[in-house]
mmCIF file of C-alpha atoms in Angstrom:
data_model
loop_
_atom_site.group_PDB
_atom_site.id
_atom_site.type_symbol
_atom_site.label_atom_id
_atom_site.label_comp_id
_atom_site.label_asym_id
_atom_site.label_seq_id
_atom_site.Cartn_x
_atom_site.Cartn_y
_atom_site.Cartn_z
ATOM 1 C CA MET B 282 25.349 -7.116 6.674
ATOM 2 C CA LYS B 283 24.510 -3.877 7.775
ATOM 3 C CA VAL B 284 21.143 -2.366 6.490
ATOM 4 C CA LEU B 285 19.009 0.622 7.135
ATOM 5 C CA ILE B 286 15.732 1.658 6.814
ATOM 6 C CA ILE B 287 13.857 4.591 7.008
ATOM 7 C CA GLY B 288 11.486 3.985 8.263
ATOM 8 C CA GLY B 289 10.787 1.315 10.372
ATOM 9 C CA THR B 290 8.015 1.712 12.616
ATOM 10 C CA GLY B 291 4.884 1.087 9.608
ATOM 11 C CA LEU B 292 3.315 -2.479 8.471
ATOM 12 C CA ILE B 293 5.638 -3.315 6.012
ATOM 13 C CA SER B 294 8.878 -1.943 7.360
ATOM 14 C CA THR B 295 8.083 -3.753 10.882
ATOM 15 C CA ALA B 296 7.276 -7.417 9.223
ATOM 16 C CA ILE B 297 11.043 -6.524 7.129
ATOM 17 C CA SER B 298 12.426 -5.859 9.943
ATOM 18 C CA ARG B 299 11.431 -8.951 11.173
ATOM 19 C CA GLN B 300 12.753 -11.195 8.292
ATOM 20 C CA LEU B 301 15.871 -8.784 8.140
ATOM 21 C CA LEU B 302 16.792 -10.129 11.708
ATOM 22 C CA ALA B 303 16.017 -13.734 11.756
ATOM 23 C CA LYS B 304 19.099 -13.290 8.952
ATOM 24 C CA ASP B 305 21.390 -12.289 11.657
ATOM 25 C CA VAL B 306 21.036 -9.118 10.145
ATOM 26 C CA SER B 307 22.669 -6.036 11.823
ATOM 27 C CA LEU B 308 19.355 -3.827 11.037
ATOM 28 C CA THR B 309 19.713 -0.319 11.195
ATOM 29 C CA LEU B 310 16.186 2.387 12.425
ATOM 30 C CA PHE B 311 16.244 6.377 10.933
ATOM 31 C CA ASN B 312 13.241 8.122 12.110
ATOM 32 C CA ARG B 313 11.694 10.393 14.130
ATOM 33 C CA GLY B 314 11.131 8.578 16.879
ATOM 34 C CA GLN B 315 7.550 9.540 17.207
ATOM 35 C CA SER B 316 5.949 5.769 16.862
ATOM 36 C CA ALA B 317 6.156 2.775 19.000
ATOM 37 C CA ILE B 318 9.080 0.250 18.368
ATOM 38 C CA ARG B 319 8.541 -3.259 18.027
ATOM 39 C CA PHE B 320 11.072 -4.964 18.924
ATOM 40 C CA PRO B 321 13.712 -6.634 21.920
ATOM 41 C CA GLU B 322 15.665 -3.495 23.773
ATOM 42 C CA GLY B 323 18.733 -3.476 22.014
ATOM 43 C CA ALA B 324 17.546 -6.082 19.274
ATOM 44 C CA VAL B 325 17.474 -2.531 16.324
ATOM 45 C CA LYS B 326 19.558 0.416 16.481
ATOM 46 C CA ILE B 327 17.708 3.092 16.137
ATOM 47 C CA ILE B 328 18.558 6.826 14.769
ATOM 48 C CA ASN B 329 16.475 9.931 15.258
ATOM 49 C CA GLY B 330 15.920 12.634 12.862
ATOM 50 C CA ASP B 331 13.924 14.271 10.154
ATOM 51 C CA ARG B 332 14.960 13.093 6.623
ATOM 52 C CA ASN B 333 12.298 16.407 5.967
ATOM 53 C CA GLN B 334 15.207 18.224 7.002
ATOM 54 C CA HIS B 335 17.474 17.471 4.210
ATOM 55 C CA SER B 336 20.626 19.434 5.191
ATOM 56 C CA ALA B 337 20.265 17.587 9.215
ATOM 57 C CA PHE B 338 19.534 14.603 7.217
ATOM 58 C CA GLU B 339 22.506 14.288 4.970
ATOM 59 C CA ALA B 340 24.827 15.707 7.947
ATOM 60 C CA GLN B 341 24.131 12.647 9.766
ATOM 61 C CA MET B 342 23.784 10.311 6.886
ATOM 62 C CA GLN B 343 27.298 10.912 5.920
ATOM 63 C CA GLN B 344 28.561 11.618 9.118
ATOM 64 C CA GLY B 345 27.608 7.827 9.931
ATOM 65 C CA GLU B 346 28.362 4.375 8.743
ATOM 66 C CA SER B 347 28.125 3.006 6.141
ATOM 67 C CA PHE B 348 25.545 0.093 4.812
ATOM 68 C CA ASP B 349 25.195 -2.478 3.065
ATOM 69 C CA CYS B 350 22.056 -1.730 1.999
ATOM 70 C CA VAL B 351 19.026 1.131 2.324
ATOM 71 C CA ILE B 352 15.207 0.606 1.865
ATOM 72 C CA ASP B 353 12.881 3.788 2.243
ATOM 73 C CA MET B 354 10.343 3.262 3.303
ATOM 74 C CA ILE B 355 8.561 6.704 3.146
ATOM 75 C CA CYS B 356 10.089 8.957 0.669
ATOM 76 C CA TYR B 357 7.784 10.557 -1.325
ATOM 77 C CA THR B 358 8.445 13.932 -2.910
ATOM 78 C CA PRO B 359 11.337 14.514 -5.624
ATOM 79 C CA GLU B 360 12.580 16.860 -3.346
ATOM 80 C CA GLN B 361 13.088 13.624 -0.711
ATOM 81 C CA ALA B 362 14.464 11.325 -3.122
ATOM 82 C CA HIS B 363 17.309 13.890 -4.400
ATOM 83 C CA SER B 364 17.867 13.727 -0.236
ATOM 84 C CA ALA B 365 18.886 10.437 -0.131
ATOM 85 C CA VAL B 366 20.728 10.320 -3.053
ATOM 86 C CA ARG B 367 23.113 13.173 -1.434
ATOM 87 C CA ALA B 368 23.162 11.451 1.990
ATOM 88 C CA PHE B 369 23.869 7.524 0.649
ATOM 89 C CA GLN B 370 26.393 8.512 -2.424
ATOM 90 C CA GLY B 371 29.468 6.639 -2.178
ATOM 91 C CA ARG B 372 27.660 5.106 1.567
ATOM 92 C CA THR B 373 25.642 2.164 0.448
ATOM 93 C CA GLN B 374 26.033 -0.813 -2.324
ATOM 94 C CA GLN B 375 22.390 -0.649 -2.672
ATOM 95 C CA PHE B 376 19.605 1.324 -2.584
ATOM 96 C CA ILE B 377 15.851 0.216 -2.161
ATOM 97 C CA PHE B 378 13.245 2.576 -3.252
ATOM 98 C CA CYS B 379 9.151 1.437 -1.406
ATOM 99 C CA SER B 380 7.384 2.923 -4.556
ATOM 100 C CA THR B 381 3.968 1.894 -5.530
ATOM 101 C CA VAL B 382 1.577 0.668 -8.215
ATOM 102 C CA ASP B 383 -0.980 3.917 -8.535
ATOM 103 C CA VAL B 384 2.720 4.592 -10.825
ATOM 104 C CA TYR B 385 0.288 3.500 -13.391
ATOM 105 C CA SER B 386 -2.367 5.206 -15.304
ATOM 106 C CA LYS B 387 -6.110 3.623 -15.486
ATOM 107 C CA PRO B 388 -7.631 1.664 -17.477
ATOM 108 C CA ALA B 389 -4.360 0.532 -18.356
ATOM 109 C CA HIS B 390 -2.650 -0.840 -21.861
ATOM 110 C CA ARG B 391 -3.255 -4.680 -21.048
ATOM 111 C CA TYR B 392 -3.428 -6.873 -17.954
ATOM 112 C CA PRO B 393 -2.380 -8.285 -15.977
ATOM 113 C CA ILE B 394 -0.243 -5.005 -15.863
ATOM 114 C CA ARG B 395 3.410 -5.496 -16.661
ATOM 115 C CA GLU B 396 6.638 -3.719 -15.051
ATOM 116 C CA ASP B 397 7.078 -1.736 -18.619
ATOM 117 C CA GLU B 398 3.422 -0.606 -18.897
ATOM 118 C CA PRO B 399 3.971 3.746 -19.188
ATOM 119 C CA ARG B 400 3.189 5.130 -15.398
ATOM 120 C CA MET B 401 1.708 7.813 -16.309
ATOM 121 C CA SER B 402 -0.516 8.005 -12.858
ATOM 122 C CA ALA B 403 -3.883 10.355 -12.827
ATOM 123 C CA SER B 404 -3.296 10.928 -8.884
ATOM 124 C CA SER B 405 -0.695 12.796 -6.624
ATOM 125 C CA TYR B 406 0.674 9.922 -5.238
ATOM 126 C CA GLY B 407 1.820 8.176 -8.349
ATOM 127 C CA GLN B 408 2.746 11.468 -9.702
ATOM 128 C CA ASN B 409 4.861 12.304 -7.396
ATOM 129 C CA LYS B 410 6.469 8.530 -7.291
ATOM 130 C CA ILE B 411 7.378 8.253 -10.209
ATOM 131 C CA GLN B 412 9.705 11.344 -9.795
ATOM 132 C CA CYS B 413 11.166 9.593 -7.387
ATOM 133 C CA GLU B 414 11.930 6.522 -9.020
ATOM 134 C CA ASP B 415 13.027 8.640 -11.994
ATOM 135 C CA VAL B 416 15.305 10.038 -9.501
ATOM 136 C CA PHE B 417 16.572 6.964 -8.178
ATOM 137 C CA MET B 418 17.357 5.381 -11.300
ATOM 138 C CA GLU B 419 19.339 8.759 -12.409
ATOM 139 C CA ALA B 420 21.622 7.984 -9.393
ATOM 140 C CA HIS B 421 21.523 4.320 -10.223
ATOM 141 C CA MET B 422 22.883 5.156 -13.653
ATOM 142 C CA ARG B 423 25.589 7.695 -12.865
ATOM 143 C CA GLY B 424 26.502 4.896 -10.526
ATOM 144 C CA ASP B 425 26.161 6.378 -6.742
ATOM 145 C CA PHE B 426 24.889 3.407 -5.742
ATOM 146 C CA ALA B 427 23.088 0.483 -7.108
ATOM 147 C CA VAL B 428 19.023 0.539 -7.004
ATOM 148 C CA THR B 429 15.354 -1.646 -6.873
ATOM 149 C CA LEU B 430 12.662 -0.681 -7.019
ATOM 150 C CA ILE B 431 9.380 -2.287 -5.821
ATOM 151 C CA ARG B 432 5.991 -1.272 -6.135
ATOM 152 C CA PRO B 433 3.276 -2.573 -4.063
ATOM 153 C CA ALA B 434 -0.770 -2.790 -4.021
ATOM 154 C CA MET B 435 -3.017 -2.781 -1.653
ATOM 155 C CA THR B 436 -0.769 -4.282 1.689
ATOM 156 C CA TYR B 437 -2.629 -5.161 4.182
ATOM 157 C CA GLY B 438 -1.961 -7.698 8.122
ATOM 158 C CA GLU B 439 -2.091 -6.993 11.718
ATOM 159 C CA GLY B 440 -1.812 -2.810 13.074
ATOM 160 C CA GLY B 441 -3.648 -2.191 10.450
ATOM 161 C CA GLY B 442 -7.013 -2.317 8.606
ATOM 162 C CA ILE B 443 -8.335 -2.690 4.770
ATOM 163 C CA VAL B 444 -9.336 -0.474 1.574
ATOM 164 C CA ASP B 445 -12.685 0.234 1.362
ATOM 165 C CA THR B 446 -14.787 2.851 -1.370
ATOM 166 C CA TRP B 447 -13.059 6.022 1.503
ATOM 167 C CA GLY B 448 -9.415 5.195 1.938
ATOM 168 C CA TRP B 449 -8.135 2.216 3.868
ATOM 169 C CA SER B 450 -10.355 2.069 6.802
ATOM 170 C CA THR B 451 -11.304 -0.202 10.407
ATOM 171 C CA ARG B 452 -15.443 0.837 9.944
ATOM 172 C CA ILE B 453 -15.967 -1.554 7.646
ATOM 173 C CA PHE B 454 -15.649 -4.256 9.128
ATOM 174 C CA ASP B 455 -18.261 -2.549 12.394
ATOM 175 C CA ARG B 456 -20.312 -2.401 8.970
ATOM 176 C CA LEU B 457 -20.468 -6.064 8.485
ATOM 177 C CA LEU B 458 -20.905 -7.191 11.693
ATOM 178 C CA LYS B 459 -24.149 -4.766 11.696
ATOM 179 C CA GLY B 460 -25.166 -5.410 8.791
ATOM 180 C CA LYS B 461 -25.733 -2.938 7.666
ATOM 181 C CA PRO B 462 -25.615 -2.147 4.001
ATOM 182 C CA ILE B 463 -22.141 -2.044 1.835
ATOM 183 C CA LEU B 464 -21.758 1.030 -0.540
ATOM 184 C CA VAL B 465 -20.146 -0.355 -3.375
ATOM 185 C CA HIS B 466 -18.515 1.762 -6.325
ATOM 186 C CA GLY B 467 -20.057 1.032 -9.873
ATOM 187 C CA ASP B 468 -21.087 -3.053 -10.222
ATOM 188 C CA GLY B 469 -18.695 -4.340 -8.275
ATOM 189 C CA THR B 470 -16.566 -6.385 -10.675
ATOM 190 C CA ALA B 471 -13.899 -4.653 -11.476
ATOM 191 C CA LEU B 472 -10.568 -6.541 -9.880
ATOM 192 C CA TRP B 473 -8.507 -5.936 -7.374
ATOM 193 C CA CYS B 474 -5.585 -7.082 -5.645
ATOM 194 C CA ALA B 475 -4.426 -7.503 -1.813
ATOM 195 C CA CYS B 476 -1.495 -9.135 -0.290
ATOM 196 C CA HIS B 477 -0.364 -9.201 3.568
ATOM 197 C CA VAL B 478 2.535 -7.845 4.287
ATOM 198 C CA ASP B 479 4.052 -11.320 5.772
ATOM 199 C CA ASP B 480 3.749 -12.340 1.672
ATOM 200 C CA VAL B 481 5.048 -8.344 1.143
ATOM 201 C CA ALA B 482 7.676 -8.212 3.190
ATOM 202 C CA PRO B 483 10.402 -11.421 1.763
ATOM 203 C CA ALA B 484 10.760 -9.972 -1.108
ATOM 204 C CA PHE B 485 12.519 -6.648 0.206
ATOM 205 C CA VAL B 486 14.136 -8.725 2.189
ATOM 206 C CA ASN B 487 15.134 -11.074 -0.708
ATOM 207 C CA ALA B 488 15.684 -7.951 -3.188
ATOM 208 C CA ILE B 489 19.232 -7.238 -1.334
ATOM 209 C CA SER B 490 21.363 -9.054 -3.864
ATOM 210 C CA ALA B 491 22.720 -8.416 -6.968
ATOM 211 C CA ASN B 492 19.864 -9.816 -9.049
ATOM 212 C CA ALA B 493 18.195 -7.025 -8.398
ATOM 213 C CA TYR B 494 20.156 -4.042 -9.648
ATOM 214 C CA GLY B 495 18.481 -1.605 -11.655
ATOM 215 C CA LYS B 496 15.548 -3.105 -11.554
ATOM 216 C CA ALA B 497 11.684 -3.105 -11.309
ATOM 217 C CA TYR B 498 9.419 -5.061 -9.591
ATOM 218 C CA HIS B 499 5.581 -5.817 -8.563
ATOM 219 C CA VAL B 500 4.740 -7.298 -5.201
ATOM 220 C CA THR B 501 1.041 -7.931 -5.475
ATOM 221 C CA GLY B 502 -2.069 -10.040 -4.405
ATOM 222 C CA GLU B 503 -3.001 -12.747 -6.976
ATOM 223 C CA GLU B 504 -6.517 -12.992 -6.021
ATOM 224 C CA TRP B 505 -8.278 -10.895 -8.722
ATOM 225 C CA MET B 506 -11.371 -10.640 -6.986
ATOM 226 C CA PRO B 507 -14.457 -8.077 -8.234
ATOM 227 C CA TRP B 508 -15.087 -6.038 -5.616
ATOM 228 C CA ASN B 509 -18.574 -7.372 -4.637
ATOM 229 C CA HIS B 510 -16.600 -10.912 -4.214
ATOM 230 C CA TYR B 511 -13.501 -8.843 -1.380
ATOM 231 C CA TYR B 512 -16.410 -7.599 0.584
ATOM 232 C CA GLN B 513 -18.138 -11.086 0.710
ATOM 233 C CA ALA B 514 -14.844 -12.985 1.392
ATOM 234 C CA ALA B 515 -14.555 -9.904 3.723
ATOM 235 C CA ALA B 516 -17.310 -10.958 5.802
ATOM 236 C CA ALA B 517 -17.019 -14.384 5.927
ATOM 237 C CA ALA B 518 -13.889 -13.955 7.857
ATOM 238 C CA VAL B 519 -14.633 -11.975 10.137
ATOM 239 C CA ASP B 520 -18.399 -14.089 10.235
ATOM 240 C CA ALA B 521 -20.871 -11.056 9.453
ATOM 241 C CA PRO B 522 -24.014 -11.592 7.861
ATOM 242 C CA SER B 523 -23.623 -12.159 3.935
ATOM 243 C CA PRO B 524 -23.637 -8.260 2.924
ATOM 244 C CA THR B 525 -26.718 -6.786 1.086
ATOM 245 C CA PHE B 526 -24.804 -4.508 -1.636
ATOM 246 C CA VAL B 527 -25.609 -1.131 -3.150
ATOM 247 C CA HIS B 528 -23.990 -0.441 -6.089
ATOM 248 C CA VAL B 529 -24.074 3.622 -6.633
ATOM 249 C CA PRO B 530 -22.464 4.734 -9.902
ATOM 250 C CA SER B 531 -18.486 6.131 -9.309
ATOM 251 C CA HIS B 532 -18.943 9.322 -10.683
ATOM 252 C CA VAL B 533 -22.139 9.472 -9.102
ATOM 253 C CA ILE B 534 -20.135 9.111 -5.391
ATOM 254 C CA ALA B 535 -17.314 11.669 -6.122
ATOM 255 C CA HIS B 536 -19.802 14.064 -7.436
ATOM 256 C CA LEU B 537 -21.486 14.081 -4.358
ATOM 257 C CA ALA B 538 -17.977 13.700 -2.126
ATOM 258 C CA PRO B 539 -15.120 14.445 -3.946
ATOM 259 C CA GLU B 540 -12.415 15.212 -1.517
ATOM 260 C CA ARG B 541 -12.726 12.159 0.171
ATOM 261 C CA SER B 542 -13.725 9.855 -3.079
ATOM 262 C CA ILE B 543 -10.437 11.192 -4.669
ATOM 263 C CA PRO B 544 -8.742 7.521 -3.916
ATOM 264 C CA LEU B 545 -11.698 5.895 -5.677
ATOM 265 C CA VAL B 546 -11.446 8.154 -8.511
ATOM 266 C CA THR B 547 -7.640 7.489 -9.723
ATOM 267 C CA ASN B 548 -7.526 4.427 -8.580
ATOM 268 C CA PHE B 549 -10.398 2.167 -6.908
ATOM 269 C CA GLN B 550 -12.749 1.997 -9.849
ATOM 270 C CA GLY B 551 -10.481 0.801 -12.000
ATOM 271 C CA VAL B 552 -9.172 -2.549 -13.038
ATOM 272 C CA SER B 553 -6.249 -3.300 -10.424
ATOM 273 C CA ILE B 554 -4.283 -6.679 -11.577
ATOM 274 C CA TYR B 555 -0.403 -6.975 -12.036
ATOM 275 C CA ASP B 556 2.036 -9.588 -13.242
ATOM 276 C CA ASN B 557 4.313 -10.410 -10.949
ATOM 277 C CA SER B 558 6.777 -13.012 -12.473
ATOM 278 C CA ALA B 559 9.883 -11.024 -12.732
ATOM 279 C CA ALA B 560 9.217 -10.718 -8.119
ATOM 280 C CA ARG B 561 8.843 -14.678 -7.987
ATOM 281 C CA THR B 562 11.466 -15.224 -10.309
ATOM 282 C CA ASP B 563 14.297 -12.610 -8.859
ATOM 283 C CA LEU B 564 13.088 -12.448 -5.611
ATOM 284 C CA GLY B 565 11.161 -15.590 -4.753
ATOM 285 C CA PHE B 566 7.997 -14.167 -3.820
ATOM 286 C CA SER B 567 5.478 -16.374 -3.576
ATOM 287 C CA TYR B 568 1.354 -15.169 -2.559
ATOM 288 C CA THR B 569 0.739 -17.764 0.295
ATOM 289 C CA ILE B 570 -2.086 -16.019 2.712
ATOM 290 C CA SER B 571 -5.582 -16.445 0.956
ATOM 291 C CA TRP B 572 -7.853 -13.008 1.097
ATOM 292 C CA ILE B 573 -10.141 -14.625 3.603
ATOM 293 C CA ASP B 574 -7.227 -15.949 6.059
ATOM 294 C CA GLY B 575 -5.815 -12.977 6.137
ATOM 295 C CA VAL B 576 -8.335 -10.700 6.822
ATOM 296 C CA ARG B 577 -9.442 -12.390 9.744
ATOM 297 C CA ARG B 578 -5.504 -12.164 10.554
ATOM 298 C CA THR B 579 -5.871 -8.794 10.528
ATOM 299 C CA TYR B 580 -9.495 -8.523 12.086
ATOM 300 C CA GLN B 581 -8.526 -10.289 15.604
ATOM 301 C CA TRP B 582 -5.658 -8.073 15.376
ATOM 302 C CA LEU B 583 -7.100 -5.224 15.965
ATOM 303 C CA LEU B 584 -10.428 -6.963 17.688
ATOM 304 C CA ASP B 585 -7.083 -7.252 20.179
ATOM 305 C CA HIS B 586 -6.353 -4.125 20.646
ATOM 306 C CA HIS B 587 -9.367 -2.396 20.305
ATOM 307 C CA ARG B 588 -9.027 -0.723 16.551
ATOM 308 C CA ILE B 589 -12.523 -0.829 15.383
ATOM 309 C CA GLU B 590 -14.150 2.278 14.691
ATOM 310 C CA ASN B 591 -17.495 2.323 15.179
ATOM 311 C CA SER B 592 -19.195 3.309 11.756
ATOM 312 C CA ASP B 593 -22.276 4.942 12.970
ATOM 313 C CA GLU B 594 -20.087 8.309 13.967
ATOM 314 C CA ASP B 595 -19.669 8.631 10.316
ATOM 315 C CA PRO B 596 -22.896 8.356 7.931
ATOM 316 C CA LEU B 597 -21.519 9.130 4.628
ATOM 317 C CA ASP B 598 -22.149 6.111 4.177
ATOM 318 C CA ASP B 599 -25.339 5.567 4.999
ATOM 319 C CA GLN B 600 -26.135 9.420 3.468
ATOM 320 C CA ILE B 601 -24.969 8.480 0.224
ATOM 321 C CA ILE B 602 -27.376 5.005 0.598
ATOM 322 C CA GLN B 603 -30.133 6.765 1.406
ATOM 323 C CA ALA B 604 -29.917 9.220 -1.041
ATOM 324 C CA TRP B 605 -29.103 7.070 -3.773
ATOM 325 C CA GLU B 606 -32.431 4.927 -3.549
ATOM 326 C CA ALA B 607 -34.547 6.862 -2.990
ATOM 327 C CA ALA B 608 -33.459 9.089 -6.611
ATOM 328 C CA GLU B 609 -33.195 5.404 -7.972
ATOM 329 C CA ALA B 610 -36.771 4.659 -6.685
ATOM 330 C CA ASP B 611 -38.073 8.619 -8.378
ATOM 331 C CA LEU B 612 -36.312 7.140 -12.119
ATOM 332 C CA VAL B 613 -38.905 3.640 -12.002
ATOM 333 C CA ARG B 614 -41.945 5.982 -11.089
ATOM 334 C CA ALA B 615 -40.919 8.592 -13.913
ATOM 335 C CA PHE B 616 -40.052 6.193 -16.263
ATOM 336 C CA GLN B 617 -42.958 3.910 -15.594
ATOM 337 C CA SER B 618 -45.332 6.858 -15.842
ATOM 338 C CA ARG B 619 -44.649 7.683 -19.111
#
């Protein structure tokens, strides 16, 4: 079997590649050649190019070899999606698109969220992914190639960080280890999920199947964690002190740091739990790596590679915490002095 991954050097892509190579798949990676390839020399074929140069990319793919399956890990705009359709029409049997659970609006109509939940994302990232999904499913309906959509949620692991109030971070480990107070949006009870990349990757590999044609799948974590527990478990995983939380309403954080709080407003403040039943049935998905074990592995990798950022160099959390605690104290005094 011949498989092409567009991307191939990111966190999920690398895990997918390792599992495909273990199955003796003939694997080709297409990317710009700007990131290190973490495979033995000769294990994979590399094609360098820029997919955003649409005409050149399409010609490169149309003039090259055909593939049994193409897995697109880095398609973020409808223009890229249209280009991919032109590039691979008649050149592949199946096209797997890495989408996202961010296609859904929050709050959802029901929980856990199923694949048929209306896609009305509040973020530009999610809105673009919706348009990409539509482009690919239209190609599927025309018979250009069979399409499978996979929607991961937060996917983490060795090679990256974890999410905090502002998005992806390694500074959060430094804050925890130094015993600094942790800024938590709302009251910390909104449910969140995370899945280690080694549990996510097999679903992509097993989706290379006629059983997955024309379908969409969630591949997400199955520990539905309040944010308070999320941070408590992360602290335990790295042998940090039990954290002290400072809870600040999400809308206040958004007013104080509007640009940096976009992920919070569009994603983190809502409930994020998903039904993986379809992936379990069709793709053999299994959630095997607990949050605390996955964080422990991720932290150790970061430590070994000297990749943990110094939280002292980003004072925003401390500034907001100090301002909130002062305002809260003023409010209590004002109320008590009535």
